[in-house]
Tab-separated table of C-alpha atoms in Angstrom:
chain	number	residue	atom	x	y	z
A	20	MET	CA	50.778	57.475	19.176
A	21	ASN	CA	52.647	60.311	18.907
A	22	THR	CA	54.167	60.115	22.265
A	23	THR	CA	56.757	63.561	23.676
A	24	HIS	CA	59.970	63.149	24.616
A	25	GLN	CA	61.246	65.321	27.609
A	26	ASP	CA	64.740	65.448	29.282
A	27	GLY	CA	65.483	65.859	32.762
A	28	PHE	CA	67.246	64.820	35.957
A	29	THR	CA	68.096	61.981	37.201
A	30	LEU	CA	67.915	60.640	40.298
A	31	VAL	CA	71.697	60.634	40.661
A	32	GLU	CA	71.742	63.571	38.843
A	33	MET	CA	69.051	65.105	41.392
A	34	LEU	CA	71.805	63.818	44.058
A	35	ILE	CA	74.631	65.554	43.311
A	36	ALA	CA	72.880	68.774	42.649
A	37	LEU	CA	71.877	68.849	46.119
A	38	ALA	CA	74.747	68.456	46.949
A	39	VAL	CA	75.980	70.415	46.282
A	40	ALA	CA	73.251	72.924	47.016
A	41	ALA	CA	74.072	72.310	49.914
A	42	ILE	CA	77.976	72.638	50.681
A	43	LEU	CA	77.316	76.128	48.891
A	44	LEU	CA	74.754	76.370	51.711
A	45	GLY	CA	77.183	75.186	54.945
A	46	VAL	CA	79.317	77.740	53.893
A	47	GLY	CA	77.433	80.730	52.401
A	48	ILE	CA	75.282	81.246	55.620
A	49	PRO	CA	78.268	81.030	57.997
A	50	SER	CA	79.897	84.761	55.601
A	51	PHE	CA	76.300	86.223	55.175
A	52	SER	CA	75.533	85.805	59.074
A	53	GLY	CA	78.596	86.603	60.010
A	54	ALA	CA	78.038	90.431	57.071
A	55	ILE	CA	74.131	90.477	58.888
A	56	LYS	CA	76.347	91.438	62.677
A	57	ASN	CA	79.139	93.316	60.973
A	58	SER	CA	75.571	95.617	59.581
A	59	GLN	CA	73.948	96.073	62.595
A	60	VAL	CA	76.721	97.343	64.198
A	61	SER	CA	77.839	99.513	61.654
A	62	SER	CA	74.079	100.486	61.421
A	63	ASP	CA	74.265	101.822	65.200
A	64	TYR	CA	77.883	102.851	66.098
A	65	ASN	CA	76.919	105.493	62.741
A	66	GLY	CA	73.795	106.167	64.634
A	67	LEU	CA	75.407	106.705	67.408
A	68	VAL	CA	77.763	108.953	66.388
A	69	GLN	CA	75.782	111.108	64.603
A	70	ALA	CA	73.613	111.561	67.804
A	71	LEU	CA	76.516	112.746	69.530
A	72	TYR	CA	78.116	115.374	66.109
A	73	LEU	CA	74.124	117.165	66.436
A	74	ALA	CA	74.635	117.838	70.172
A	75	ARG	CA	77.859	119.496	69.193
A	76	SER	CA	77.017	121.710	66.298
A	77	GLU	CA	73.504	121.724	67.720
A	78	ALA	CA	74.989	123.553	71.219
A	79	VAL	CA	77.413	125.550	69.014
A	80	LYS	CA	74.226	127.288	66.563
A	81	THR	CA	71.506	128.081	69.222
A	82	SER	CA	74.196	128.785	72.098
A	83	GLU	CA	72.421	126.129	74.809
A	84	LEU	CA	73.846	123.308	76.180
A	85	VAL	CA	72.481	120.117	73.985
A	86	THR	CA	72.665	116.803	75.683
A	87	VAL	CA	72.529	112.731	74.379
A	88	CYS	CA	71.330	109.934	77.567
A	89	PRO	CA	70.270	106.519	77.517
A	90	LYS	CA	66.259	106.747	76.725
A	91	LYS	CA	64.464	104.568	79.803
A	92	ALA	CA	62.953	102.522	78.047
A	93	ILE	CA	61.936	101.673	74.443
A	94	ASP	CA	59.333	103.881	73.647
A	95	SER	CA	60.887	106.320	76.513
A	96	THR	CA	61.328	109.800	75.545
A	97	GLN	CA	62.904	110.450	79.353
A	98	CYS	CA	66.841	109.703	79.733
A	99	GLY	CA	67.855	106.678	82.233
A	100	PRO	CA	68.555	108.374	86.119
A	101	GLY	CA	71.465	106.636	86.912
A	102	LEU	CA	71.419	103.831	83.418
A	103	ASN	CA	74.976	103.057	82.169
A	104	ASP	CA	72.841	101.149	79.503
A	105	TRP	CA	71.561	102.541	76.219
A	106	LYS	CA	69.754	99.651	74.936
A	107	TYR	CA	67.106	101.441	74.409
A	108	GLY	CA	68.171	103.497	72.063
A	109	TRP	CA	68.982	107.205	73.341
A	110	LEU	CA	67.755	110.614	73.753
A	111	VAL	CA	69.153	114.718	71.373
A	112	PHE	CA	67.157	117.213	73.162
A	113	ILE	CA	68.908	121.347	74.037
A	114	ASP	CA	69.007	121.441	77.766
A	115	MET	CA	67.053	125.285	78.945
A	116	GLN	CA	66.799	124.552	82.146
A	117	PRO	CA	70.417	122.884	82.858
A	118	GLU	CA	69.474	121.022	86.339
A	119	SER	CA	71.462	117.387	85.434
A	120	SER	CA	73.201	116.457	87.532
A	121	GLY	CA	76.587	113.282	87.201
A	122	ASP	CA	73.895	110.791	87.380
A	123	ALA	CA	71.054	111.848	85.833
A	124	ALA	CA	70.223	114.177	82.632
A	125	ASP	CA	66.742	115.347	83.044
A	126	ILE	CA	63.716	116.168	80.414
A	127	GLY	CA	62.214	119.812	81.109
A	128	PRO	CA	58.766	120.818	79.390
A	129	GLU	CA	60.722	123.218	78.365
A	130	ASP	CA	63.078	121.634	76.841
A	131	GLU	CA	63.328	120.727	73.445
A	132	ILE	CA	63.865	116.880	72.062
A	133	ILE	CA	65.556	117.160	68.542
A	134	LEU	CA	66.350	113.091	67.324
A	135	ILE	CA	65.490	109.532	69.534
A	136	HIS	CA	66.783	106.605	67.794
A	137	ASP	CA	65.308	103.361	68.462
A	138	GLU	CA	67.223	100.361	70.499
A	139	LEU	CA	70.330	99.467	69.282
A	140	ARG	CA	69.893	96.270	67.681
A	141	SER	CA	70.306	92.412	68.467
A	142	GLU	CA	73.143	91.780	71.102
A	143	ASN	CA	74.104	94.624	70.720
A	144	THR	CA	75.232	97.325	73.645
A	145	VAL	CA	75.723	100.611	75.187
A	146	THR	CA	78.406	102.232	77.609
A	147	ALA	CA	79.813	105.330	78.287
A	148	TYR	CA	82.835	106.170	80.700
A	149	GLY	CA	84.424	109.201	81.416
A	150	SER	CA	86.999	110.290	83.205
A	151	SER	CA	87.437	114.117	85.216
A	152	ASP	CA	91.415	114.302	84.700
A	153	ARG	CA	91.252	112.225	81.166
A	154	SER	CA	93.524	108.789	83.679
A	155	ARG	CA	91.832	106.349	84.313
A	156	PRO	CA	91.971	105.435	88.509
A	157	THR	CA	89.180	108.005	88.309
A	158	LYS	CA	87.579	106.292	84.635
A	159	THR	CA	83.954	106.513	85.695
A	160	ASN	CA	80.395	105.265	84.428
A	161	ARG	CA	78.457	108.482	82.083
A	162	PHE	CA	75.497	108.865	82.094
A	163	PHE	CA	74.528	111.705	79.318
A	164	ILE	CA	76.880	113.962	77.596
A	165	GLN	CA	76.186	117.255	77.436
A	166	TYR	CA	77.461	120.182	74.950
A	167	ASN	CA	77.652	124.241	75.640
A	168	VAL	CA	78.130	126.486	73.552
A	169	GLU	CA	82.656	125.963	72.823
A	170	GLY	CA	81.284	122.210	71.227
A	171	LYS	CA	82.785	121.458	74.902
A	172	ALA	CA	81.429	118.183	76.434
A	173	ASN	CA	80.613	118.130	79.780
A	174	TRP	CA	83.836	114.987	79.676
A	175	ALA	CA	86.962	116.038	80.282
A	176	ASN	CA	87.657	112.928	78.122
A	177	GLY	CA	86.122	109.865	77.662
A	178	THR	CA	84.708	106.911	75.353
A	179	PHE	CA	81.295	105.155	74.276
A	180	LYS	CA	82.057	101.232	74.013
A	181	LEU	CA	79.690	99.127	71.374
A	182	CYS	CA	79.252	95.484	71.907
A	183	ASN	CA	78.768	92.657	69.971
A	184	ASP	CA	77.178	89.595	72.646
A	185	LYS	CA	78.255	86.942	70.524
A	186	GLU	CA	81.820	88.562	67.839
A	187	ASP	CA	83.942	91.005	69.788
A	188	ASP	CA	86.296	91.250	67.070
A	189	LEU	CA	82.715	93.874	66.449
A	190	SER	CA	83.851	95.879	69.405
A	191	ARG	CA	83.504	98.847	68.498
A	192	ALA	CA	84.686	102.640	70.539
A	193	ILE	CA	84.029	105.780	69.660
A	194	ASN	CA	85.699	108.519	71.741
A	195	ILE	CA	85.278	112.123	73.595
A	196	ALA	CA	88.108	114.319	72.854
A	197	PRO	CA	88.782	117.366	75.924
A	198	THR	CA	87.436	119.730	73.282
A	199	GLY	CA	84.368	118.157	72.402
A	200	ASP	CA	85.834	116.302	69.441
A	201	VAL	CA	84.559	113.020	68.375
A	202	ARG	CA	86.684	110.123	67.132
A	203	PRO	CA	87.161	106.263	66.932
A	204	GLY	CA	88.608	104.352	68.815
A	205	ARG	CA	92.147	102.689	67.507
A	206	PRO	CA	93.588	99.499	67.940
A	207	ASN	CA	96.291	99.651	69.916
A	208	GLY	CA	98.523	96.859	68.743
A	209	SER	CA	95.896	94.401	68.744
A	210	GLU	CA	93.622	93.928	66.748
A	211	LEU	CA	90.766	95.032	68.598
A	212	PRO	CA	89.624	98.566	68.681
A	213	THR	CA	91.007	100.808	72.254
A	214	ASP	CA	88.649	103.296	74.472
A	215	VAL	CA	89.986	107.016	75.443
A	216	PHE	CA	92.029	105.116	78.574
A	217	GLY	CA	93.813	102.156	76.281
A	218	ASP	CA	91.398	99.168	77.639
A	219	ASP	CA	90.072	96.925	75.138
A	220	VAL	CA	86.914	97.879	74.704
A	221	CYS	CA	84.951	94.606	74.927
C-alpha cells in the first residue's frame, strides 16, 4: 500500500503560532484603533475648514452674504435655532434674506443651500465661540458664522473647537481672524491646541 507523507503543524508549533498571533494582535489593535480615531477627527476637521473656505469665497464671488450654521437634525436642511452643537453636520447657504439674529440663522425660501455636510463621526463634537471685541471676557457661544462681500466674518474673532470624547490629544481648533481668515489653532506651550482666546480646546 502506498502512503503519502503530509507535513503539518505539531500541537506545540500550533500553540506557539497562536501565542505569537495573539501578541501581535494585542500590540496592533490599539494602534489601529488610534489611527481610525485620528482619521475620523481629521475628516470632520477638514470638512469644516472646507465649508468655511467655501462660504468666504462664495461671499466674495457672489457679492452676497453666505452663512454656515449647524443642522437642526441629521436629515434637516434647516439651521438649529440657538444651537451650539454641530454634531448633526452643517449647512452653507447664500443668504438672500439676511434676517439672521445673533442667536440663530434662518434659511428662507429665497436662500440657496450650496453645501450640506453629514453628521460628525462618532465621539466627535464641535462647538463655536466668538467675541465682539477680541477679548476673553466677551467670549460667547456662536450659533452660525456669516461672511460678507469683503470676505469678513460677523465675528470680531472666534474659534471652532473640535473634540473627541475619548481622546483629548486628538482635539483641534479652527480660529477665525478679524479679517475672516481661517487659521488652525496652534499649541501655546502645551501639547494640546489652543483657541483664539488662549484656552485649551477640550
